[in-house]
PDB file of C-alpha atoms in Angstrom:
ATOM      1  CA  MET Y  16      -4.661 -18.225   7.571  1.00  0.00           C
ATOM      2  CA  ARG Y  17      -7.420 -19.492   5.245  1.00  0.00           C
ATOM      3  CA  ARG Y  18      -6.002 -21.523   2.820  1.00  0.00           C
ATOM      4  CA  LEU Y  19      -6.335 -20.471  -0.860  1.00  0.00           C
ATOM      5  CA  LYS Y  20      -9.083 -22.200  -2.715  1.00  0.00           C
ATOM      6  CA  PRO Y  21      -8.350 -21.824  -6.400  1.00  0.00           C
ATOM      7  CA  PRO Y  22      -8.895 -20.365  -8.811  1.00  0.00           C
ATOM      8  CA  VAL Y  23      -7.946 -16.830  -7.520  1.00  0.00           C
ATOM      9  CA  GLN Y  24     -10.688 -14.431  -7.977  1.00  0.00           C
ATOM     10  CA  ALA Y  25      -9.201 -11.153  -6.776  1.00  0.00           C
ATOM     11  CA  ILE Y  26      -5.987  -9.411  -6.203  1.00  0.00           C
ATOM     12  CA  ILE Y  27      -5.904  -6.533  -3.720  1.00  0.00           C
ATOM     13  CA  PHE Y  28      -2.800  -4.365  -3.491  1.00  0.00           C
ATOM     14  CA  ASP Y  29      -1.168  -1.852  -1.041  1.00  0.00           C
ATOM     15  CA  PHE Y  30      -0.020   1.156  -3.273  1.00  0.00           C
ATOM     16  CA  ASP Y  31       3.403   2.259  -1.929  1.00  0.00           C
ATOM     17  CA  TYR Y  32       6.591   0.196  -2.935  1.00  0.00           C
ATOM     18  CA  THR Y  33       3.753  -2.508  -4.100  1.00  0.00           C
ATOM     19  CA  LEU Y  34       2.509  -0.620  -7.239  1.00  0.00           C
ATOM     20  CA  ALA Y  35       4.466   2.555  -7.227  1.00  0.00           C
ATOM     21  CA  ASP Y  36       7.485   4.510  -5.624  1.00  0.00           C
ATOM     22  CA  SER Y  37       6.340   7.793  -3.989  1.00  0.00           C
ATOM     23  CA  SER Y  38       9.369   7.881  -1.762  1.00  0.00           C
ATOM     24  CA  GLU Y  39      10.360  11.308  -3.420  1.00  0.00           C
ATOM     25  CA  GLY Y  40       7.336  12.889  -2.676  1.00  0.00           C
ATOM     26  CA  VAL Y  41       7.039  11.390   0.884  1.00  0.00           C
ATOM     27  CA  ILE Y  42      10.587  12.481   1.901  1.00  0.00           C
ATOM     28  CA  GLU Y  43       9.625  16.202   0.788  1.00  0.00           C
ATOM     29  CA  CYS Y  44       6.228  15.990   2.582  1.00  0.00           C
ATOM     30  CA  ILE Y  45       7.734  14.903   5.744  1.00  0.00           C
ATOM     31  CA  ASN Y  46      10.705  17.352   5.933  1.00  0.00           C
ATOM     32  CA  PHE Y  47       8.435  20.036   4.907  1.00  0.00           C
ATOM     33  CA  ALA Y  48       6.120  19.405   8.108  1.00  0.00           C
ATOM     34  CA  LEU Y  49       8.875  18.785   9.948  1.00  0.00           C
ATOM     35  CA  ASP Y  50      10.429  21.968   9.275  1.00  0.00           C
ATOM     36  CA  LYS Y  51       7.252  23.794   9.960  1.00  0.00           C
ATOM     37  CA  LEU Y  52       7.097  22.594  13.210  1.00  0.00           C
ATOM     38  CA  GLY Y  53      10.577  23.420  14.138  1.00  0.00           C
ATOM     39  CA  LEU Y  54      11.792  19.840  14.440  1.00  0.00           C
ATOM     40  CA  PRO Y  55      15.174  18.504  12.882  1.00  0.00           C
ATOM     41  CA  LEU Y  56      14.602  17.363   9.357  1.00  0.00           C
ATOM     42  CA  ALA Y  57      15.225  13.230   8.489  1.00  0.00           C
ATOM     43  CA  ALA Y  58      17.622  11.486   6.347  1.00  0.00           C
ATOM     44  CA  ASP Y  59      15.860  10.133   3.340  1.00  0.00           C
ATOM     45  CA  ALA Y  60      17.141   6.481   4.218  1.00  0.00           C
ATOM     46  CA  GLU Y  61      15.039   7.172   7.489  1.00  0.00           C
ATOM     47  CA  ILE Y  62      12.235   8.349   6.014  1.00  0.00           C
ATOM     48  CA  ARG Y  63      11.859   5.435   3.317  1.00  0.00           C
ATOM     49  CA  LYS Y  64      11.639   3.178   6.247  1.00  0.00           C
ATOM     50  CA  THR Y  65       8.471   5.046   7.348  1.00  0.00           C
ATOM     51  CA  ILE Y  66       6.771   4.453   4.012  1.00  0.00           C
ATOM     52  CA  GLY Y  67       3.801   1.920   5.035  1.00  0.00           C
ATOM     53  CA  LEU Y  68       3.346   3.387   8.453  1.00  0.00           C
ATOM     54  CA  SER Y  69       0.529   5.798   9.668  1.00  0.00           C
ATOM     55  CA  LEU Y  70       1.811   9.315   9.791  1.00  0.00           C
ATOM     56  CA  PRO Y  71       1.505   9.703  13.534  1.00  0.00           C
ATOM     57  CA  ASP Y  72       4.045   6.419  13.963  1.00  0.00           C
ATOM     58  CA  ALA Y  73       6.140   8.061  11.205  1.00  0.00           C
ATOM     59  CA  LEU Y  74       6.702  10.981  13.144  1.00  0.00           C
ATOM     60  CA  VAL Y  75       7.604   8.793  16.604  1.00  0.00           C
ATOM     61  CA  MET Y  76       9.945   6.704  14.510  1.00  0.00           C
ATOM     62  CA  LEU Y  77      11.772  10.086  12.800  1.00  0.00           C
ATOM     63  CA  VAL Y  78      11.837  12.110  16.060  1.00  0.00           C
ATOM     64  CA  GLY Y  79      10.745  10.054  19.166  1.00  0.00           C
ATOM     65  CA  GLU Y  80       7.484   9.857  21.293  1.00  0.00           C
ATOM     66  CA  GLU Y  81       8.365  13.078  23.169  1.00  0.00           C
ATOM     67  CA  HIS Y  82       6.784  14.705  20.108  1.00  0.00           C
ATOM     68  CA  THR Y  83       3.326  12.910  19.540  1.00  0.00           C
ATOM     69  CA  GLN Y  84       1.713  16.290  20.813  1.00  0.00           C
ATOM     70  CA  HIS Y  85       2.668  17.290  17.190  1.00  0.00           C
ATOM     71  CA  SER Y  86       0.802  14.548  15.425  1.00  0.00           C
ATOM     72  CA  ASP Y  87      -2.121  16.182  14.112  1.00  0.00           C
ATOM     73  CA  ALA Y  88      -0.377  19.313  13.250  1.00  0.00           C
ATOM     74  CA  PHE Y  89       2.537  17.036  11.498  1.00  0.00           C
ATOM     75  CA  ALA Y  90      -0.330  15.343   9.389  1.00  0.00           C
ATOM     76  CA  GLN Y  91      -2.038  18.252   8.295  1.00  0.00           C
ATOM     77  CA  LEU Y  92       1.219  19.727   7.148  1.00  0.00           C
ATOM     78  CA  PHE Y  93       2.168  16.440   5.245  1.00  0.00           C
ATOM     79  CA  VAL Y  94      -1.312  16.524   3.317  1.00  0.00           C
ATOM     80  CA  GLU Y  95      -1.006  20.043   2.776  1.00  0.00           C
ATOM     81  CA  ARG Y  96       2.357  19.907   0.768  1.00  0.00           C
ATOM     82  CA  ALA Y  97       1.160  16.245  -0.736  1.00  0.00           C
ATOM     83  CA  ASP Y  98      -1.930  17.925  -2.221  1.00  0.00           C
ATOM     84  CA  GLU Y  99       0.922  19.887  -4.080  1.00  0.00           C
ATOM     85  CA  VAL Y 100       3.436  17.700  -5.197  1.00  0.00           C
ATOM     86  CA  MET Y 101       2.798  14.141  -4.329  1.00  0.00           C
ATOM     87  CA  THR Y 102       1.001  12.898  -7.717  1.00  0.00           C
ATOM     88  CA  ASP Y 103       4.031  14.801  -9.713  1.00  0.00           C
ATOM     89  CA  MET Y 104       6.554  13.030  -7.703  1.00  0.00           C
ATOM     90  CA  THR Y 105       5.235   9.323  -7.594  1.00  0.00           C
ATOM     91  CA  GLU Y 106       5.972   7.136 -10.313  1.00  0.00           C
ATOM     92  CA  LEU Y 107       4.100   3.348 -10.921  1.00  0.00           C
ATOM     93  CA  PHE Y 108       6.486   0.718 -11.325  1.00  0.00           C
ATOM     94  CA  ASP Y 109       7.479   0.120 -14.985  1.00  0.00           C
ATOM     95  CA  ILE Y 110       5.878  -3.301 -14.521  1.00  0.00           C
ATOM     96  CA  VAL Y 111       2.406  -2.453 -13.242  1.00  0.00           C
ATOM     97  CA  PRO Y 112       0.392  -1.444 -16.362  1.00  0.00           C
ATOM     98  CA  GLU Y 113       1.752  -4.715 -18.029  1.00  0.00           C
ATOM     99  CA  THR Y 114       0.973  -6.788 -15.284  1.00  0.00           C
ATOM    100  CA  VAL Y 115      -2.458  -5.216 -14.575  1.00  0.00           C
ATOM    101  CA  THR Y 116      -3.653  -5.694 -17.886  1.00  0.00           C
ATOM    102  CA  ALA Y 117      -2.886  -9.389 -18.002  1.00  0.00           C
ATOM    103  CA  LEU Y 118      -4.545 -10.044 -14.713  1.00  0.00           C
ATOM    104  CA  GLN Y 119      -7.647  -8.503 -15.876  1.00  0.00           C
ATOM    105  CA  LYS Y 120      -7.414 -10.475 -19.284  1.00  0.00           C
ATOM    106  CA  LEU Y 121      -7.289 -13.473 -16.641  1.00  0.00           C
ATOM    107  CA  GLY Y 122     -10.609 -12.441 -15.234  1.00  0.00           C
ATOM    108  CA  ILE Y 123      -9.301 -11.539 -11.670  1.00  0.00           C
ATOM    109  CA  ARG Y 124     -11.000  -8.834 -10.228  1.00  0.00           C
ATOM    110  CA  LEU Y 125      -8.395  -6.108  -8.650  1.00  0.00           C
ATOM    111  CA  GLY Y 126      -8.372  -3.672  -5.723  1.00  0.00           C
ATOM    112  CA  ILE Y 127      -6.216  -1.267  -3.813  1.00  0.00           C
ATOM    113  CA  VAL Y 128      -5.899  -0.886  -0.091  1.00  0.00           C
ATOM    114  CA  THR Y 129      -3.838   1.791   1.335  1.00  0.00           C
ATOM    115  CA  LEU Y 130      -2.921   4.830   3.754  1.00  0.00           C
ATOM    116  CA  LYS Y 131      -2.986   6.977   1.076  1.00  0.00           C
ATOM    117  CA  TYR Y 132      -5.865   9.310   0.703  1.00  0.00           C
ATOM    118  CA  ARG Y 133      -8.164   7.868  -2.175  1.00  0.00           C
ATOM    119  CA  TYR Y 134      -8.547  10.971  -4.018  1.00  0.00           C
ATOM    120  CA  ARG Y 135      -4.506  11.089  -4.674  1.00  0.00           C
ATOM    121  CA  ILE Y 136      -4.661   7.066  -6.056  1.00  0.00           C
ATOM    122  CA  GLU Y 137      -7.464   8.115  -8.342  1.00  0.00           C
ATOM    123  CA  SER Y 138      -5.406  11.102  -9.482  1.00  0.00           C
ATOM    124  CA  ILE Y 139      -2.272   8.809 -10.047  1.00  0.00           C
ATOM    125  CA  LEU Y 140      -4.108   6.075 -11.852  1.00  0.00           C
ATOM    126  CA  ARG Y 141      -5.888   8.676 -14.004  1.00  0.00           C
ATOM    127  CA  ARG Y 142      -2.454  10.135 -14.952  1.00  0.00           C
ATOM    128  CA  GLU Y 143      -1.504   6.802 -15.952  1.00  0.00           C
ATOM    129  CA  GLN Y 144      -4.742   5.527 -17.715  1.00  0.00           C
ATOM    130  CA  LEU Y 145      -5.339   2.783 -15.412  1.00  0.00           C
ATOM    131  CA  THR Y 146      -8.774   4.123 -13.532  1.00  0.00           C
ATOM    132  CA  ASP Y 147     -10.844   1.632 -14.637  1.00  0.00           C
ATOM    133  CA  ALA Y 148      -8.339  -1.422 -13.789  1.00  0.00           C
ATOM    134  CA  PHE Y 149      -8.903  -1.521 -10.119  1.00  0.00           C
ATOM    135  CA  GLU Y 150     -12.861  -2.027  -9.217  1.00  0.00           C
ATOM    136  CA  VAL Y 151     -12.112  -0.798  -5.701  1.00  0.00           C
ATOM    137  CA  ILE Y 152     -10.028   1.715  -4.069  1.00  0.00           C
ATOM    138  CA  ILE Y 153     -10.182   1.965  -0.132  1.00  0.00           C
ATOM    139  CA  GLY Y 154      -8.028   4.894   0.988  1.00  0.00           C
ATOM    140  CA  PHE Y 155      -7.344   6.780   4.365  1.00  0.00           C
ATOM    141  CA  GLU Y 156     -10.714   8.460   4.153  1.00  0.00           C
ATOM    142  CA  ASP Y 157     -12.801   5.560   3.665  1.00  0.00           C
ATOM    143  CA  VAL Y 158     -11.779   3.979   7.028  1.00  0.00           C
ATOM    144  CA  SER Y 159     -12.092   4.727  10.772  1.00  0.00           C
ATOM    145  CA  GLU Y 160      -8.950   2.967  11.654  1.00  0.00           C
ATOM    146  CA  GLN Y 161      -6.444   2.434   9.501  1.00  0.00           C
ATOM    147  CA  LYS Y 162      -4.198  -0.606   8.801  1.00  0.00           C
ATOM    148  CA  PRO Y 163      -3.141  -3.017  10.236  1.00  0.00           C
ATOM    149  CA  ASN Y 164      -6.657  -2.875  11.524  1.00  0.00           C
ATOM    150  CA  PRO Y 165      -8.189  -5.088   8.941  1.00  0.00           C
ATOM    151  CA  SER Y 166     -11.478  -3.221   8.248  1.00  0.00           C
ATOM    152  CA  GLY Y 167     -10.216  -1.501   5.110  1.00  0.00           C
ATOM    153  CA  LEU Y 168      -9.467  -5.200   3.227  1.00  0.00           C
ATOM    154  CA  LEU Y 169     -12.327  -6.610   4.597  1.00  0.00           C
ATOM    155  CA  THR Y 170     -14.560  -4.067   2.764  1.00  0.00           C
ATOM    156  CA  ALA Y 171     -12.432  -4.082  -0.331  1.00  0.00           C
ATOM    157  CA  VAL Y 172     -13.321  -7.945  -0.446  1.00  0.00           C
ATOM    158  CA  GLU Y 173     -16.931  -7.917   0.349  1.00  0.00           C
ATOM    159  CA  LYS Y 174     -17.217  -4.975  -2.337  1.00  0.00           C
ATOM    160  CA  LEU Y 175     -15.193  -7.254  -4.914  1.00  0.00           C
ATOM    161  CA  GLU Y 176     -17.666  -9.903  -3.965  1.00  0.00           C
ATOM    162  CA  CYS Y 177     -15.056 -12.331  -3.392  1.00  0.00           C
ATOM    163  CA  ALA Y 178     -14.522 -15.072  -0.768  1.00  0.00           C
ATOM    164  CA  ARG Y 179     -11.504 -14.603   1.510  1.00  0.00           C
ATOM    165  CA  GLN Y 180     -10.143 -17.918   0.889  1.00  0.00           C
ATOM    166  CA  ASN Y 181     -10.241 -16.729  -3.224  1.00  0.00           C
ATOM    167  CA  CYS Y 182      -8.142 -13.912  -2.531  1.00  0.00           C
ATOM    168  CA  PHE Y 183      -4.666 -12.403  -2.153  1.00  0.00           C
ATOM    169  CA  TYR Y 184      -3.740  -9.328  -0.430  1.00  0.00           C
ATOM    170  CA  VAL Y 185      -0.127  -8.122  -2.077  1.00  0.00           C
ATOM    171  CA  GLY Y 186       1.888  -5.527  -0.026  1.00  0.00           C
ATOM    172  CA  ASP Y 187       5.610  -4.763   0.830  1.00  0.00           C
ATOM    173  CA  SER Y 188       5.552  -4.117   4.559  1.00  0.00           C
ATOM    174  CA  VAL Y 189       5.200  -5.705   7.863  1.00  0.00           C
ATOM    175  CA  THR Y 190       1.953  -3.483   8.219  1.00  0.00           C
ATOM    176  CA  ASP Y 191       0.693  -5.057   5.298  1.00  0.00           C
ATOM    177  CA  ALA Y 192       1.493  -8.716   6.491  1.00  0.00           C
ATOM    178  CA  LYS Y 193      -0.416  -7.822   9.855  1.00  0.00           C
ATOM    179  CA  THR Y 194      -3.579  -6.644   7.918  1.00  0.00           C
ATOM    180  CA  ALA Y 195      -3.777  -9.596   5.959  1.00  0.00           C
ATOM    181  CA  GLN Y 196      -3.333 -11.758   9.302  1.00  0.00           C
ATOM    182  CA  GLN Y 197      -6.155 -10.087  11.124  1.00  0.00           C
ATOM    183  CA  ALA Y 198      -8.337 -10.080   8.166  1.00  0.00           C
ATOM    184  CA  ASN Y 199      -7.532 -13.781   7.823  1.00  0.00           C
ATOM    185  CA  ILE Y 200      -6.676 -13.731   3.786  1.00  0.00           C
ATOM    186  CA  ASN Y 201      -3.930 -14.897   2.062  1.00  0.00           C
ATOM    187  CA  PHE Y 202      -0.650 -12.542   1.996  1.00  0.00           C
ATOM    188  CA  ILE Y 203       1.653 -12.326  -0.736  1.00  0.00           C
ATOM    189  CA  PRO Y 204       5.023  -9.854   0.517  1.00  0.00           C
ATOM    190  CA  VAL Y 205       6.871  -8.247  -2.531  1.00  0.00           C
ATOM    191  CA  LEU Y 206      10.325  -7.241  -2.250  1.00  0.00           C
ATOM    192  CA  SER Y 207      10.202  -3.961  -4.189  1.00  0.00           C
ATOM    193  CA  GLY Y 208      10.336  -1.746  -1.044  1.00  0.00           C
ATOM    194  CA  VAL Y 209      12.589  -1.367   1.872  1.00  0.00           C
ATOM    195  CA  THR Y 210      11.548  -4.364   3.852  1.00  0.00           C
ATOM    196  CA  PRO Y 211      13.782  -7.233   3.505  1.00  0.00           C
ATOM    197  CA  ARG Y 212      12.624 -10.855   3.121  1.00  0.00           C
ATOM    198  CA  ALA Y 213      13.428 -11.881   6.522  1.00  0.00           C
ATOM    199  CA  ALA Y 214      11.245  -9.561   8.458  1.00  0.00           C
ATOM    200  CA  PHE Y 215       8.185 -11.790   6.908  1.00  0.00           C
ATOM    201  CA  GLU Y 216       9.376 -15.233   8.279  1.00  0.00           C
ATOM    202  CA  ASP Y 217       7.155 -14.503  11.525  1.00  0.00           C
ATOM    203  CA  TYR Y 218       4.023 -14.208   9.235  1.00  0.00           C
ATOM    204  CA  ASP Y 219       2.219 -16.870   7.309  1.00  0.00           C
ATOM    205  CA  VAL Y 220       2.615 -15.919   3.712  1.00  0.00           C
ATOM    206  CA  TYR Y 221       1.486 -17.727   0.292  1.00  0.00           C
ATOM    207  CA  THR Y 222       4.914 -16.870  -1.061  1.00  0.00           C
ATOM    208  CA  VAL Y 223       7.021 -14.300  -1.221  1.00  0.00           C
ATOM    209  CA  LEU Y 224       7.813 -12.456  -4.845  1.00  0.00           C
ATOM    210  CA  LYS Y 225      10.321 -10.116  -6.234  1.00  0.00           C
ATOM    211  CA  ASP Y 226       7.531  -7.651  -7.497  1.00  0.00           C
ATOM    212  CA  VAL Y 227       4.117  -7.898  -8.636  1.00  0.00           C
ATOM    213  CA  SER Y 228       5.012  -9.080 -12.136  1.00  0.00           C
ATOM    214  CA  GLU Y 229       5.691 -12.630 -10.543  1.00  0.00           C
ATOM    215  CA  LEU Y 230       2.248 -12.898  -9.758  1.00  0.00           C
ATOM    216  CA  LEU Y 231       1.837 -14.050 -13.202  1.00  0.00           C
ATOM    217  CA  ASN Y 232       4.071 -16.969 -12.770  1.00  0.00           C
ATOM    218  CA  LEU Y 233       1.569 -18.524 -10.154  1.00  0.00           C
ATOM    219  CA  GLU Y 234      -0.124 -21.532 -10.822  1.00  0.00           C
ATOM    220  CA  SER Y 235      -3.240 -20.349  -8.844  1.00  0.00           C
ATOM    221  CA  VAL Y 236      -3.537 -16.928 -10.821  1.00  0.00           C
ATOM    222  CA  ARG Y 237      -2.813 -18.624 -14.180  1.00  0.00           C
ATOM    223  CA  ARG Y 238      -5.312 -21.383 -13.703  1.00  0.00           C
TER     224      ARG Y 238
END
């Protein structure tokens, strides 16, 4: 992985469990889709473990590989229900608005790379009056291959006009760690999701933080 060359010019974030908690919406949408397909409903705790995975991978994790033929229908039903409820059932973490404002004041450019649809992220940010805070948002509809393929992250870096060694990718999952590794970008895991610290031990990380507010404690960010 590239070693950081201070100062940090850009920070790119994952969304779910990094900037926001959409777990109640995800639980609702996954069980809606499973019910419509006649598959057994999943426990809330098991669904939370799938956040950060693609919908086909989430389906396999919840009901097994023998149901992969339902992947397309599952995704379609999930999105159908998500268009109705996901924005209202997603809450930004309390520390996010203040943290984002502070990073902007430091002159750091911000972006988001997520498995969620960009239009949904934009809707949530508009509600929170943070639309202008993130210069780049790369969502599901913007790339042909999803994380951990690094194409979305590399596109965000290019649009932010930042060298890879001058930026961070911040996320909560092993998928995010793999994405940063493949993009050769410094990765900072946050423990605001369901992934434990030990899960990141096999990855080259810059540091591990409790949540995104602790970015402001890093000397490389404060300059």
